Coordinates of N, CA, C and O in Angstrom, one line a residue:
M1 N -13.0 -25.1 0.5 CA -13.3 -24.4 1.8 C -14.6 -23.9 1.6 O -15.0 -23.1 0.6
G2 N -15.4 -24.0 2.4 CA -16.8 -23.4 2.5 C -16.9 -22.0 2.9 O -16.1 -21.1 3.3
L3 N -18.2 -21.4 2.6 CA -18.6 -20.0 3.0 C -18.2 -19.6 4.4 O -17.5 -18.7 4.8
I4 N -18.6 -20.5 5.5 CA -18.5 -20.3 6.8 C -16.8 -20.2 7.1 O -16.4 -19.2 7.6
D5 N -16.2 -21.0 6.5 CA -14.6 -21.0 6.6 C -14.0 -19.9 6.0 O -13.2 -19.3 6.9
S6 N -14.6 -19.4 5.1 CA -13.8 -18.2 4.4 C -14.2 -16.9 5.2 O -13.4 -16.2 5.4
L7 N -15.4 -16.9 5.5 CA -15.7 -15.6 6.5 C -14.9 -15.7 8.0 O -14.6 -14.8 8.5
T8 N -14.6 -16.9 8.5 CA -14.1 -16.9 9.7 C -12.7 -16.6 9.6 O -12.1 -15.9 10.2
D9 N -12.2 -16.9 8.2 CA -10.9 -16.6 8.1 C -10.6 -15.2 7.7 O -9.5 -14.7 8.2
A10 N -11.3 -14.5 7.2 CA -11.5 -13.2 6.9 C -11.5 -12.4 8.1 O -10.9 -11.3 8.4
F11 N -12.3 -12.7 8.9 CA -12.6 -12.1 10.4 C -11.4 -12.2 11.4 O -11.4 -11.5 12.3
S12 N -10.7 -13.1 11.4 CA -9.6 -13.7 12.0 C -8.4 -13.1 11.8 O -7.5 -13.0 12.4
S13 N -8.1 -12.3 10.6 CA -7.1 -12.0 10.1 C -6.3 -10.8 11.1 O -7.5 -10.1 11.5
P14 N -5.3 -10.5 11.0 CA -4.9 -9.5 12.0 C -5.3 -8.1 11.5 O -5.6 -7.8 10.4
S15 N -5.8 -7.3 12.4 CA -6.2 -6.0 12.0 C -5.0 -5.0 11.9 O -4.0 -5.4 12.1
P16 N -5.2 -4.0 11.2 CA -4.1 -3.0 11.1 C -3.3 -2.8 12.4 O -1.9 -2.5 12.3
A17 N -4.0 -2.7 13.4 CA -3.4 -2.2 14.8 C -2.3 -3.4 15.3 O -1.6 -3.0 15.9
D18 N -2.6 -4.6 14.7 CA -1.7 -5.6 15.2 C -0.6 -5.9 14.1 O 0.3 -6.7 14.7
R19 N -0.6 -5.4 13.2 CA 0.6 -5.4 12.3 C 1.8 -4.6 12.7 O 1.5 -3.7 13.3
P20 N 3.1 -4.9 12.5 CA 4.2 -4.4 13.0 C 4.3 -3.0 12.1 O 3.8 -3.0 11.0
D21 N 4.7 -2.0 12.6 CA 5.1 -0.5 11.9 C 6.2 -0.6 11.2 O 7.3 -0.8 12.0
D22 N 6.3 -0.8 9.9 CA 7.7 -0.7 9.2 C 8.0 0.7 8.7 O 9.0 0.9 8.1
G23 N 7.3 1.5 9.3 CA 7.7 3.1 9.1 C 7.3 3.7 7.9 O 7.7 4.8 7.3
S24 N 6.3 3.0 7.0 CA 5.9 3.6 5.9 C 5.0 4.7 6.1 O 3.9 4.7 7.2
K25 N 4.9 5.7 5.6 CA 4.2 7.0 5.5 C 3.3 7.2 4.4 O 2.5 8.1 4.4
G26 N 3.3 6.3 3.3 CA 2.5 6.2 2.3 C 3.0 5.4 1.0 O 3.7 4.8 1.5
A27 N 2.6 6.0 -0.1 CA 3.3 5.4 -1.4 C 3.3 6.4 -2.6 O 2.5 7.6 -2.4
Y28 N 4.1 5.8 -3.4 CA 4.1 6.7 -4.7 C 3.2 6.1 -5.7 O 3.3 4.9 -5.9
W29 N 2.8 7.0 -6.6 CA 1.9 6.5 -7.6 C 2.2 7.0 -8.9 O 2.6 8.1 -9.0
C30 N 2.3 6.1 -9.9 CA 2.6 6.7 -11.2 C 1.3 7.0 -12.1 O 0.5 5.8 -12.2
D31 N 1.1 8.0 -12.5 CA -0.2 8.2 -13.1 C -0.2 7.7 -14.5 O -1.2 7.5 -15.0
D32 N 0.8 7.5 -15.2 CA 0.7 7.0 -16.4 C 0.5 5.3 -16.6 O -0.2 4.9 -17.5
C33 N 0.9 4.7 -15.4 CA 0.9 3.2 -15.5 C -0.2 2.9 -14.6 O -0.2 1.6 -14.2
A34 N -0.5 3.6 -13.6 CA -1.2 3.3 -12.3 C -0.4 2.3 -11.4 O -1.1 1.2 -11.0
N35 N 0.8 2.5 -11.5 CA 1.8 1.5 -10.7 C 1.8 2.4 -9.2 O 2.0 3.4 -9.1
R36 N 1.7 1.7 -8.0 CA 1.9 2.0 -6.8 C 3.0 1.3 -6.0 O 3.0 0.0 -6.3
V37 N 4.1 2.2 -5.6 CA 5.1 1.6 -4.7 C 5.1 2.2 -3.4 O 5.2 3.4 -3.3
R38 N 5.2 1.3 -2.4 CA 5.2 1.9 -0.9 C 6.5 2.6 -0.7 O 7.7 2.2 -1.4
D39 N 6.6 3.8 0.0 CA 7.7 4.5 0.2 C 8.8 3.6 0.8 O 10.0 4.0 0.6
V40 N 8.7 2.8 1.6 CA 9.6 2.0 2.3 C 10.2 1.0 1.5 O 11.3 0.4 1.5
E41 N 9.7 0.7 0.1 CA 10.0 -0.1 -0.9 C 11.0 0.5 -1.9 O 11.6 -0.1 -2.7
L42 N 11.1 2.0 -1.8 CA 11.9 2.5 -2.7 C 13.3 3.1 -2.1 O 13.3 3.5 -1.1
E43 N 14.2 3.0 -3.0 CA 15.4 3.7 -2.8 C 15.8 4.5 -3.8 O 15.7 4.5 -5.0
G44 N 16.1 6.1 -3.2 CA 16.6 7.0 -4.2 C 15.2 7.6 -4.9 O 14.3 7.7 -3.9
E45 N 15.5 8.1 -5.8 CA 14.3 9.0 -6.6 C 13.2 8.1 -6.9 O 13.1 7.0 -7.2
P46 N 12.0 8.9 -6.7 CA 10.7 8.1 -6.9 C 10.2 7.9 -8.5 O 9.6 9.0 -8.8
V47 N 11.0 7.2 -9.1 CA 10.6 7.0 -10.7 C 9.7 5.5 -10.7 O 10.1 4.6 -10.2
C48 N 9.0 5.5 -11.6 CA 8.2 4.2 -11.8 C 9.2 3.2 -12.5 O 9.9 3.5 -13.5
P49 N 9.1 2.1 -11.9 CA 10.0 1.0 -12.2 C 9.4 0.3 -13.6 O 10.5 -0.2 -14.4
D50 N 8.3 0.8 -14.1 CA 7.9 0.3 -15.5 C 8.1 1.2 -16.6 O 8.6 0.8 -17.7
C51 N 8.0 2.4 -16.3 CA 8.0 3.6 -17.4 C 9.0 4.5 -17.2 O 9.3 5.4 -18.2
G52 N 9.5 4.6 -16.1 CA 10.5 5.5 -15.7 C 10.2 6.9 -15.6 O 10.8 8.0 -15.0
A53 N 8.6 7.3 -15.4 CA 8.1 8.4 -15.3 C 8.2 8.9 -13.7 O 8.2 8.0 -12.7
E54 N 8.3 10.1 -13.3 CA 8.4 10.5 -11.8 C 7.0 10.2 -11.3 O 6.0 10.4 -11.8
M55 N 7.1 9.9 -10.1 CA 6.0 9.2 -9.5 C 5.6 10.4 -8.2 O 6.4 11.0 -7.8
R56 N 4.4 10.6 -7.9 CA 3.9 11.4 -6.9 C 3.3 10.8 -5.5 O 3.0 9.5 -5.7
F57 N 3.7 11.3 -4.6 CA 3.5 10.9 -3.3 C 1.9 11.1 -2.7 O 1.4 12.0 -3.2
E58 N 1.5 10.0 -2.2 CA 0.3 9.7 -1.7 C 0.0 9.6 -0.2 O 0.7 8.4 0.0
R59 N -0.7 9.8 0.5 CA -1.0 9.4 1.6 C -2.7 9.6 2.1 O -3.2 10.6 1.9
A60 N -3.1 8.6 2.4 CA -4.7 8.6 2.7 C -4.8 8.8 4.1 O -4.4 7.9 5.0
T61 N -5.0 10.1 4.5 CA -5.2 10.3 6.1 C -6.3 9.7 6.7 O -7.5 9.7 6.3
G62 N -6.0 9.1 7.9 CA -7.2 8.5 8.7 C -7.4 7.3 8.1 O -8.3 6.4 8.7
R63 N -6.7 6.6 7.3 CA -7.0 5.2 6.8 C -5.8 4.4 6.8 O -4.6 4.9 7.3
D64 N -6.0 3.0 6.6 CA -4.6 2.1 6.7 C -3.8 2.0 5.4 O -2.9 1.3 5.8
C65 N -4.3 2.4 4.6 CA -3.3 2.3 3.4 C -3.3 3.6 2.6 O -4.0 4.4 2.9
A66 N -2.3 3.7 1.7 CA -2.2 5.1 1.1 C -2.7 4.6 -0.4 O -1.9 5.0 -1.5
C67 N -3.7 4.1 -0.6 CA -4.3 3.7 -1.9 C -5.2 4.6 -2.6 O -5.6 5.3 -1.9

C-alpha cells in the first residue's frame, strides 16, 4: 500500500460521531501496571487483571477517549 492509499484510508475511517454509543463513560487505569480497561468491559470491582491492584477511574472531558 502506498502513501496516498494510507492517507486515504486514515481520513475515510469513521469519526467518533459516526461510531455507535456503547454507554462508556471512561476507563479504569492501573497506576502500577499502566493497564487501561474501559468501564463497559469491566464487571464488578475495578481491579487490575494483571496485578490485582485497585484501579482509578479516568474520564477525559471534551475528548473522544479516556486515555
